[in-house]
Short mmCIF file of C-alpha atoms in Angstrom, two decimals:
data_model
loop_
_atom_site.label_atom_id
_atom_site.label_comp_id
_atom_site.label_asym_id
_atom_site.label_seq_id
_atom_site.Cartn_x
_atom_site.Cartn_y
_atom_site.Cartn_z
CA UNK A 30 -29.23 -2.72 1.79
CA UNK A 31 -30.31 -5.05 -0.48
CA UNK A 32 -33.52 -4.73 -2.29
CA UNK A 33 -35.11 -6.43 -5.07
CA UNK A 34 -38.20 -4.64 -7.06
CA UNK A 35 -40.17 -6.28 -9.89
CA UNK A 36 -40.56 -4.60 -13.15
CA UNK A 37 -43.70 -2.84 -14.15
CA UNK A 38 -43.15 -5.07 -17.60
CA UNK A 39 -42.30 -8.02 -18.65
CA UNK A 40 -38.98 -8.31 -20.61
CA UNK A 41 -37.83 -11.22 -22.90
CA UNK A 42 -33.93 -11.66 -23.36
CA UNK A 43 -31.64 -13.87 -25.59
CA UNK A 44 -29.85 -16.68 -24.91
CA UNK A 45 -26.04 -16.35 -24.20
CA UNK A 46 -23.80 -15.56 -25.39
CA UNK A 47 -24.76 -11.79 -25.03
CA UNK A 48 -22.67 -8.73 -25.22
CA UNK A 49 -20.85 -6.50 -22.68
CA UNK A 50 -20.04 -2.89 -22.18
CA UNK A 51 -18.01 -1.83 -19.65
CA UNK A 52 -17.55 1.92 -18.89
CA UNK A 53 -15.12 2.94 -16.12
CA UNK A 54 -15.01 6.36 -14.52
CA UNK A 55 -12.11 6.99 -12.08
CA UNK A 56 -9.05 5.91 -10.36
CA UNK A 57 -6.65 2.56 -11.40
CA UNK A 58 -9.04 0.56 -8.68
CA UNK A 59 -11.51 1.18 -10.70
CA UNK A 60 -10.11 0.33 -13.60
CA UNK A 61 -9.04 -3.17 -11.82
CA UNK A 62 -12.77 -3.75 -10.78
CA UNK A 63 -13.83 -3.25 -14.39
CA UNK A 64 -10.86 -5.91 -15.52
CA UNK A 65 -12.00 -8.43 -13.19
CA UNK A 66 -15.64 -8.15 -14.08
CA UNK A 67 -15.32 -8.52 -17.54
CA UNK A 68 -13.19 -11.61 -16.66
CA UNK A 69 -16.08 -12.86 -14.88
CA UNK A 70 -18.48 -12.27 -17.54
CA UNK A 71 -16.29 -13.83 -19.81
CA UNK A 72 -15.86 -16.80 -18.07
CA UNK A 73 -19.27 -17.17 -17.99
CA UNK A 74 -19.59 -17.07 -21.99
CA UNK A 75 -20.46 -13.66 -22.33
CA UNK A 76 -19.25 -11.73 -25.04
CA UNK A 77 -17.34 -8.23 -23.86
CA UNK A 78 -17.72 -5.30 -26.71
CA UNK A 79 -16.71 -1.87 -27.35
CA UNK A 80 -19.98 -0.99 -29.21
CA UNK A 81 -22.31 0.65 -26.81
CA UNK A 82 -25.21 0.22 -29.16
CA UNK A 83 -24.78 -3.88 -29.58
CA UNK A 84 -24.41 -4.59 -26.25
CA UNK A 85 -27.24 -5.58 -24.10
CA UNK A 86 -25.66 -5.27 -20.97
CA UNK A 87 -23.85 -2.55 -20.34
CA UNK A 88 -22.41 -1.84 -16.41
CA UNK A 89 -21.15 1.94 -15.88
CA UNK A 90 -18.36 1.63 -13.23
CA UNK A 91 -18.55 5.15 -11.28
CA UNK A 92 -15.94 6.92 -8.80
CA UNK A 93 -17.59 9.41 -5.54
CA UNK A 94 -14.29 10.88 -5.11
CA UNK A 95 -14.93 14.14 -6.57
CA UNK A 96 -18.23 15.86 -7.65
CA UNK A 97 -16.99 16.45 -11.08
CA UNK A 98 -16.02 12.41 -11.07
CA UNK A 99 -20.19 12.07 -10.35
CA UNK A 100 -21.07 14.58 -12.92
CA UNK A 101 -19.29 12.91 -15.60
CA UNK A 102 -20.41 9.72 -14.97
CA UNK A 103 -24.51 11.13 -14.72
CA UNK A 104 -23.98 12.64 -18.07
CA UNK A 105 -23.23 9.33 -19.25
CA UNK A 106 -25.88 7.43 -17.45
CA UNK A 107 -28.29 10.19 -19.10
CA UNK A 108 -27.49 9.45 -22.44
CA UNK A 109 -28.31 5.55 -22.16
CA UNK A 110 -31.82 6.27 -21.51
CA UNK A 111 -32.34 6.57 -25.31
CA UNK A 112 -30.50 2.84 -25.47
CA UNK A 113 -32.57 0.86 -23.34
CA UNK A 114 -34.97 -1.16 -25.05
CA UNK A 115 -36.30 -4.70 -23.92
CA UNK A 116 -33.33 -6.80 -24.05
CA UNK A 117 -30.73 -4.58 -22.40
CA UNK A 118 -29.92 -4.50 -18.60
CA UNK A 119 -28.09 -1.29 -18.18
CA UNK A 120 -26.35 -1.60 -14.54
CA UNK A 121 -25.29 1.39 -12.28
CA UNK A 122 -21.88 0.32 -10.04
CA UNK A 123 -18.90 1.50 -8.06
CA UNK A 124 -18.37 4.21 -5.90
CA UNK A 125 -21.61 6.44 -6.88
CA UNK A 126 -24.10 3.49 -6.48
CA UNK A 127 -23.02 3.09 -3.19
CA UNK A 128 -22.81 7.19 -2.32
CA UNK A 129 -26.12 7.91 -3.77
CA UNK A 130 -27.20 4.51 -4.97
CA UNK A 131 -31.06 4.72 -3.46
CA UNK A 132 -31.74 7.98 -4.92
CA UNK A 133 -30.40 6.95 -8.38
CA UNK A 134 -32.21 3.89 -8.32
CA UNK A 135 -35.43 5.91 -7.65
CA UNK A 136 -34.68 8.53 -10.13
CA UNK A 137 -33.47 6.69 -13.42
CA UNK A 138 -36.17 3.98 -13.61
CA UNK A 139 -34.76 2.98 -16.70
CA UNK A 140 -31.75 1.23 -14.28
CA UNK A 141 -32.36 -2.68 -14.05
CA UNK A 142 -29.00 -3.12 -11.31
CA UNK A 143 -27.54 -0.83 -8.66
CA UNK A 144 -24.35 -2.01 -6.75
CA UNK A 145 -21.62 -0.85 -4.58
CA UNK A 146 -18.12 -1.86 -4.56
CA UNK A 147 -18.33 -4.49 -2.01
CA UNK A 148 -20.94 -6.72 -3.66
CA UNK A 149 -19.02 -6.58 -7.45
CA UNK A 150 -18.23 -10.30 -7.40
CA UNK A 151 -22.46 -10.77 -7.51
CA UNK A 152 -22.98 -8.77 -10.20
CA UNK A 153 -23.16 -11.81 -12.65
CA UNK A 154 -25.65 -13.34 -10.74
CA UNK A 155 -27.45 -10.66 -10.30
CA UNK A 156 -27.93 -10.32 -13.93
CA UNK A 157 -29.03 -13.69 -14.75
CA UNK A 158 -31.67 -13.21 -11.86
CA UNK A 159 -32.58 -10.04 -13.80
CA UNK A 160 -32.96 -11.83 -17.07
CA UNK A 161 -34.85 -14.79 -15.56
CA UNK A 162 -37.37 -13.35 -13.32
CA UNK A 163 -38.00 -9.62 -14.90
CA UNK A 164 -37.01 -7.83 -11.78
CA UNK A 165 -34.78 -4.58 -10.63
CA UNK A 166 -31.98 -5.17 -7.67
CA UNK A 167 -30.27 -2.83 -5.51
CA UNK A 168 -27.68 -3.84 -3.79
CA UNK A 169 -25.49 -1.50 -1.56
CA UNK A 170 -24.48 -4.32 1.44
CA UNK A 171 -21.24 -3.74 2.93
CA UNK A 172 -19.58 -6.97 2.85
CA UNK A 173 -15.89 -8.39 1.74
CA UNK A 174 -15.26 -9.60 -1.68
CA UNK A 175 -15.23 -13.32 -2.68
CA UNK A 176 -11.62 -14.36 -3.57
CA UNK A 177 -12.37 -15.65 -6.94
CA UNK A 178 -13.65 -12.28 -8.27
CA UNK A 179 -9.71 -12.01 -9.05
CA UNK A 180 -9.17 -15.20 -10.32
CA UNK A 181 -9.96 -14.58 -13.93
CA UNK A 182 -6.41 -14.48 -16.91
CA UNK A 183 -8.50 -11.83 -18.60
CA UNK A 184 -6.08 -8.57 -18.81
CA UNK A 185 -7.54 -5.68 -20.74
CA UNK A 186 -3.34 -4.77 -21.35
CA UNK A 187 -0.79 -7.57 -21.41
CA UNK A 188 2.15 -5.14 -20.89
CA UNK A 189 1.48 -4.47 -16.90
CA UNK A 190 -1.32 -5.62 -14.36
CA UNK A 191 -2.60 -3.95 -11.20
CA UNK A 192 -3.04 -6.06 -8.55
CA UNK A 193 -5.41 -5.19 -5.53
CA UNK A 194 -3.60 -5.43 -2.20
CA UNK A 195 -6.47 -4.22 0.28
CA UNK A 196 -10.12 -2.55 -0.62
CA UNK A 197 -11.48 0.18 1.95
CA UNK A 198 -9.66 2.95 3.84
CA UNK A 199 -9.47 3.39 8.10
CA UNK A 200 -8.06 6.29 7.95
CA UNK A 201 -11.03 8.32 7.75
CA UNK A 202 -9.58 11.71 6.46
CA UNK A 203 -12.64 14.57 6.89
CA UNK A 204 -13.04 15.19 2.74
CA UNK A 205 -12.66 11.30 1.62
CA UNK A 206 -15.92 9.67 1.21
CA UNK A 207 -13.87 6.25 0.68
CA UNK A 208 -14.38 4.60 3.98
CA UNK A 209 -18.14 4.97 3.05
CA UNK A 210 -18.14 3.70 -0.27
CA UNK A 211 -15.41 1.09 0.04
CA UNK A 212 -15.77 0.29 3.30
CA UNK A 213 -12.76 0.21 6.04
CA UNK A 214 -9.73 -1.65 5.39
CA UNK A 215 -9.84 -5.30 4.14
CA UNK A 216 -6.09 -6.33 3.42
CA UNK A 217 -5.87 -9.64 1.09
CA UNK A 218 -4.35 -12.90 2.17
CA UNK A 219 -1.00 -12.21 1.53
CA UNK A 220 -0.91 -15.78 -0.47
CA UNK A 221 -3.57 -14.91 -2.45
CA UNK A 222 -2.06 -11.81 -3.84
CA UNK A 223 1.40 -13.84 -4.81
CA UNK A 224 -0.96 -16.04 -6.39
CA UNK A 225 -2.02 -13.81 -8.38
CA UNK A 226 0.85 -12.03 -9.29
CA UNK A 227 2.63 -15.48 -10.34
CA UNK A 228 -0.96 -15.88 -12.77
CA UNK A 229 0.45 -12.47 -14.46
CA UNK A 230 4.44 -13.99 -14.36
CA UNK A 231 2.56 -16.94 -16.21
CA UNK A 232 0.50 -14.13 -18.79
CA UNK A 233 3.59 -13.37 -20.15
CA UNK A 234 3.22 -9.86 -18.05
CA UNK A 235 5.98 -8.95 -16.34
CA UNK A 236 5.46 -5.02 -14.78
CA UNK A 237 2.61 -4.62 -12.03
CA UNK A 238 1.12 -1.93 -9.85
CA UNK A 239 0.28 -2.89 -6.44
CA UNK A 240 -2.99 -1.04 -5.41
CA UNK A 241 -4.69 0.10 -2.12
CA UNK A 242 -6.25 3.32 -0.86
CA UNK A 243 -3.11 3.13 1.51
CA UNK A 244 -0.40 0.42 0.56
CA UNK A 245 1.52 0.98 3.81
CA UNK A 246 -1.62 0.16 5.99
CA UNK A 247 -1.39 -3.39 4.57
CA UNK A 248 -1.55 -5.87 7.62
CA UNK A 249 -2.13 -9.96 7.21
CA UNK A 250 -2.00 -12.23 9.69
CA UNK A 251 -2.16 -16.03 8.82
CA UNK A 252 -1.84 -18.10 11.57
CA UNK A 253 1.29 -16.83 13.64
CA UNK A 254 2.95 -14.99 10.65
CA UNK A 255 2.69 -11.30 10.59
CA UNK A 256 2.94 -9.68 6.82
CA UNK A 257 3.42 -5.93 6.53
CA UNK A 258 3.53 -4.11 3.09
CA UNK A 259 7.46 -3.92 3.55
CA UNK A 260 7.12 -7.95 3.83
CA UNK A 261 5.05 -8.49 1.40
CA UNK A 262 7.03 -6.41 -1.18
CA UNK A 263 10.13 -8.27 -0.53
CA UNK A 264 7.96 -11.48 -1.17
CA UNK A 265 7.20 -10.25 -5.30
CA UNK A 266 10.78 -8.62 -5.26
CA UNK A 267 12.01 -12.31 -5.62
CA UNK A 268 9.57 -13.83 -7.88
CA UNK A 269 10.98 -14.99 -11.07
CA UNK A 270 9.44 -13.31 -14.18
CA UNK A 271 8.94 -9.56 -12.76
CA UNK A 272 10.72 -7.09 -13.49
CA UNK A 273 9.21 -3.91 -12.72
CA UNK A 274 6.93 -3.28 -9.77
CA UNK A 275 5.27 -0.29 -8.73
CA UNK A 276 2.74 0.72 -5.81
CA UNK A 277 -0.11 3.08 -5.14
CA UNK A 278 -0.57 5.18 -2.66
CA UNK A 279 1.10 5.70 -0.30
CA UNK A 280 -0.01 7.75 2.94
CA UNK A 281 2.53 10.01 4.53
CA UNK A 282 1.98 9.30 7.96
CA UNK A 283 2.85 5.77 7.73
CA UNK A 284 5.88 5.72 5.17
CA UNK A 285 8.75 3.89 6.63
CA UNK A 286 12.11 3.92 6.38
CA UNK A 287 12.15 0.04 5.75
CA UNK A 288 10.17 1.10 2.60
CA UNK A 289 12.41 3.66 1.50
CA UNK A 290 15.73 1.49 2.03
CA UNK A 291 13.89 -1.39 0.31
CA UNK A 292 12.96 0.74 -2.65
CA UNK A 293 16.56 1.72 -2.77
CA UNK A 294 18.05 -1.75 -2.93
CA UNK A 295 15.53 -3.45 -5.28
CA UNK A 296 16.39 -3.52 -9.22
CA UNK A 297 12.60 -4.65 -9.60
CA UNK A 298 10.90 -1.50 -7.64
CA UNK A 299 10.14 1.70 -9.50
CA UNK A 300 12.32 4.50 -8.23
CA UNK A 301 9.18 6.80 -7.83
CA UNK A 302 6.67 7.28 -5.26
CA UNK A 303 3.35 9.08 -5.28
CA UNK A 304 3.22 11.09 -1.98
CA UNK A 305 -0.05 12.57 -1.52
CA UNK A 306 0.39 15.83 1.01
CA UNK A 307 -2.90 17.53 0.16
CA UNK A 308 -1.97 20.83 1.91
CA UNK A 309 0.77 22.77 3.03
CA UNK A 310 -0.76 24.30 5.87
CA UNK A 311 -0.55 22.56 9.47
CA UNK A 312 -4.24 24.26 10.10
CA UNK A 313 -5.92 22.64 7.33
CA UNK A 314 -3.80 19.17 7.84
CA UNK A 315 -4.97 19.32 11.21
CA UNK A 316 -8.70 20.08 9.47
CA UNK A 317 -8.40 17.34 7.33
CA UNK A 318 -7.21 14.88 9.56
CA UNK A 319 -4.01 14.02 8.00
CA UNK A 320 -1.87 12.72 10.44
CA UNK A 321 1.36 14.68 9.51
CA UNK A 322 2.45 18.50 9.62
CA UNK A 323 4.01 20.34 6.63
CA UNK A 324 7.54 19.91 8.42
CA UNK A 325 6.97 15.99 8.73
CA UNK A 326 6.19 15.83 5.22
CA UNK A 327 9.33 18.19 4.31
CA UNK A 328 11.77 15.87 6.12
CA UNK A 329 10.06 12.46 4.77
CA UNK A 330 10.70 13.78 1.39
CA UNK A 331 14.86 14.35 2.62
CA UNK A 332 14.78 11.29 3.63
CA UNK A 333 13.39 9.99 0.22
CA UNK A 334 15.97 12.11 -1.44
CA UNK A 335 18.83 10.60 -0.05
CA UNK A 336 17.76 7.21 0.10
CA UNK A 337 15.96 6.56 -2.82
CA UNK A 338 17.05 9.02 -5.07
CA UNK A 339 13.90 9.02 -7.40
CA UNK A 340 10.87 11.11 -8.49
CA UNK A 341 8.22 11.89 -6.51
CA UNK A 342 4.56 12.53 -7.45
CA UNK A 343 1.60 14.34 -5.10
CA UNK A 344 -2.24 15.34 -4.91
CA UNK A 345 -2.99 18.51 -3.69
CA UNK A 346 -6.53 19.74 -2.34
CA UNK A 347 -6.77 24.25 -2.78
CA UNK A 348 -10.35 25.70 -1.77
CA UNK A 349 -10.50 22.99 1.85
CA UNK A 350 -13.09 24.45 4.28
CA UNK A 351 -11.16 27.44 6.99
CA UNK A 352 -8.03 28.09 4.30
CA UNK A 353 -7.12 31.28 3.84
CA UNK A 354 -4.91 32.77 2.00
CA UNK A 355 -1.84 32.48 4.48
CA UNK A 356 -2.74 28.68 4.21
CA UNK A 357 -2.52 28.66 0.19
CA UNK A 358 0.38 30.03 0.34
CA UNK A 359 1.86 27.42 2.66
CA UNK A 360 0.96 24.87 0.06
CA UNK A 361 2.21 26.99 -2.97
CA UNK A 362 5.90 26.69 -0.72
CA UNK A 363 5.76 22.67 -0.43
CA UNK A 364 5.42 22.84 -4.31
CA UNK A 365 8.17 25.12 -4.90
CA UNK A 366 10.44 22.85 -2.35
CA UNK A 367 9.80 19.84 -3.38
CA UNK A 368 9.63 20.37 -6.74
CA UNK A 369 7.77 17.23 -7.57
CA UNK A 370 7.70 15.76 -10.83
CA UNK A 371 4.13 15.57 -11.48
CA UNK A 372 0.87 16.84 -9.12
CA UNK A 373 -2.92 16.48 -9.56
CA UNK A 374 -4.13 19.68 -7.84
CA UNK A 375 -7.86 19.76 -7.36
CA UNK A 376 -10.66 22.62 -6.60
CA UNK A 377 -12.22 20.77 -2.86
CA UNK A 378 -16.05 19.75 -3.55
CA UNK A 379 -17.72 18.97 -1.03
CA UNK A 380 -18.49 15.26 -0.51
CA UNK A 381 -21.37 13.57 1.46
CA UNK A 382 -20.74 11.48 4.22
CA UNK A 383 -17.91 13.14 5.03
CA UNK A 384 -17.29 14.95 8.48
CA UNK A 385 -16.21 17.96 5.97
CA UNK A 386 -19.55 17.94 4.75
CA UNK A 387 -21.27 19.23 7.76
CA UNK A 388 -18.73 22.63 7.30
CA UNK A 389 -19.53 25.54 6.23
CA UNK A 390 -17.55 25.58 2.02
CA UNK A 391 -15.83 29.18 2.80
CA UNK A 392 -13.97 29.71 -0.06
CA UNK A 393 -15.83 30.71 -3.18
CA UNK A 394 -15.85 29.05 -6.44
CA UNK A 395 -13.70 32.42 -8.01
CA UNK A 396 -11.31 31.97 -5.29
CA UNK A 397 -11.08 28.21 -5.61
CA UNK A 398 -10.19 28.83 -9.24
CA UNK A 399 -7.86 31.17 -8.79
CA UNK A 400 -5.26 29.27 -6.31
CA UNK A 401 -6.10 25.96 -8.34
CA UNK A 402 -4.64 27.86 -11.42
CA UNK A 403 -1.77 29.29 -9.62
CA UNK A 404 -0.99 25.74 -8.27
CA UNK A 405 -1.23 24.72 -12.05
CA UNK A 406 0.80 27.17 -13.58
CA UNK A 407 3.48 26.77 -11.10
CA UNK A 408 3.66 22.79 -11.64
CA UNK A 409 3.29 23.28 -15.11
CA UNK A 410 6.45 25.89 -14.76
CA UNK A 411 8.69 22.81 -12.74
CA UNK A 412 7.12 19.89 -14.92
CA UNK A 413 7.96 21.60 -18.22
CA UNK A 414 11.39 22.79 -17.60
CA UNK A 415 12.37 19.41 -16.29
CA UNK A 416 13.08 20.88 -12.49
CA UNK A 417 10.74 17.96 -11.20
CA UNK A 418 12.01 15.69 -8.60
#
């Protein structure tokens, strides 16, 4: 869907260079997206600001994942309604725009530019069309990135860089709205992403995060050559200039052994892994459309023990559609086994576009709140006392 909408008015704007605000709500991707787009703008001449109030552009980069992720970023697009004045473009993007883009574009007329994920790399073009010709544009296409949206040396922090490995999830669990507002998985050239991590070698940056909804999905094929995320770790494990490299996320269903013996022989690779297992129960992992049981999970994290001998990290989802208390309780065990170093434990909201959507939401907000503070206390309990693996 792209649509383009002339203004009831028409607007006069400066000459460059103008000034940027960026506003990020969400997860490290987004915080990547952000990064590269203000090293697109700046390319361009642009000027990129922390002042909301001198900028006149100002992009608000939102996350779907969660409803409370939405709310906070609608609060925010609320209060620029008492900014805009003739000679600011105020731009909706990210994850929201694409979730409930139409209806937001309908409902805040004071938005000039509504985009999804996929289309990010336009977004300076789209702008200048805004300036020129006095119009709105929506644009919520699902389409794959132009390579040079990560060309740009900008870093908002020289001390580590993430690096996107693949935008877009397959995996299609029943309470992830990703595959709908990323789109399915679209791995990077494999060349392209050394590329870029010899740019940050060259930045005088020498720790990076690998990102992807799921690293281990990570499949490029160039010609005859076959890379896998395995492959294409050992690829930056030998590049000169790095010396710490870390990955997210990885999905339990797919975590190899040739990962965890590679982890365990690099001096570059982080000893820790974030392990998402999202519930305990084999009921609700069946629900959610996992992949894995609770005893899978239990016997990948052995394995991780022994071979790795690191820390370990998790989300957790209490309050899923069907879970009853014999199911909480199966979660509240994994925590108390594993002992995990950190967890972000979350109250389920229902998401649209989700097969989970369409279920009834049978646990009540009390009850939601009541295992997600159990779950909390008990982390905080293994976190604070140092029993975290």
């Amino acid at each position: 869907m792209c649509n383009i909408t002339m203004s009831k008015e028409s607007k006069t704007y400066k000459n460059s260079p103008e000034k940027i605000y960026i506003r990020t709500f969400g997860c490290q991707m987004n915080d990547r997206d952000s990064e590269a787009l203000a090293g697109l703008f700046l390319d361009k001449g642009y000027i990129l600001t922390e002042n909301l109030e001198e900028a006149e552009i100002i992009l608000v980069n939102t996350c779907s994942v969660r409803e409370h992720a939405e709310n906070r970023a609608l609060s925010f697009v609320g209060t620029l309604k008492k900014l805009k004045k003739e000679d600011k473009i105020i731009a909706l993007i990210g994850c929201m725009a694409k979730n409930r883009g139409k209806e937001l574009f309908e409902k805040f007329s004071y938005l000039d530019l509504v985009v999804s994920p996929s289309s990010f790399d336009k977004i300076p073009s789209y702008i200048e069309r805004i300036k020129k010709e006095k119009i709105r544009i929506i644009d919520l296409e699902d389409r794959e990135r132009e390579e040079y949206f990560y060309k740009s040396s900008f870093r908002f922090n020289t001390s580590f860089a993430y690096v996107v490995i693949s935008v877009g999830c397959s995996n299609f669990c029943s309470y992830c709205v990703v595959p709908f507002t990323r789109g399915i998985l679209r791995p990077r050239n494999y060349c392209d992403i050394i590329e870029e991590v010899k740019r940050n070698v060259d930045l005088g940056i020498k720790k990076i995060t690998l990102l992807g909804q799921n690293v281990n999905d990570y499949q490029c094929k160039v010609g005859d050559k076959k890379i896998n995320f395995v492959d294409l770790l050992r690829m930056i494990d030998k590049i000169d200039g790095i010396e710490e490299i870390n990955f997210l996320t990885s999905h339990p269903k797919n975590t190899t052994k040739d990962l965890l013996f590679l982890m365990a022989s690099s001096e570059k690779i982080k000893k820790h892994l974030h392990l998402p297992f999202q519930s305990g129960s084999n009921k609700i992992l069946k629900l959610m459309g996992r992949g894995y049981t609770k005893e899978e999970y239990l016997n990948l994290v052995e394995d991780y023990k022994k071979i790795v001998k690191g820390t370990l990290s998790t989300d957790v989802i209490v309050g899923f559609p069907y879970e009853q208390e014999k199911d909480f309780l199966e979660t509240k065990d994994v925590l108390e086994k594993v002992r995990f170093r950190y967890a972000y434990i979350f109250k389920y909201s229902p998401r649209p576009h989700t097969k989970a959507f369409l279920w009834q939401d049978t646990v009540s907000e009390e009850e939601k709140k009541r295992r997600h503070m159990i779950l909390l206390k008990l982390q905080k309990k293994i976190s604070l006392c140092g029993e975290g693996f």
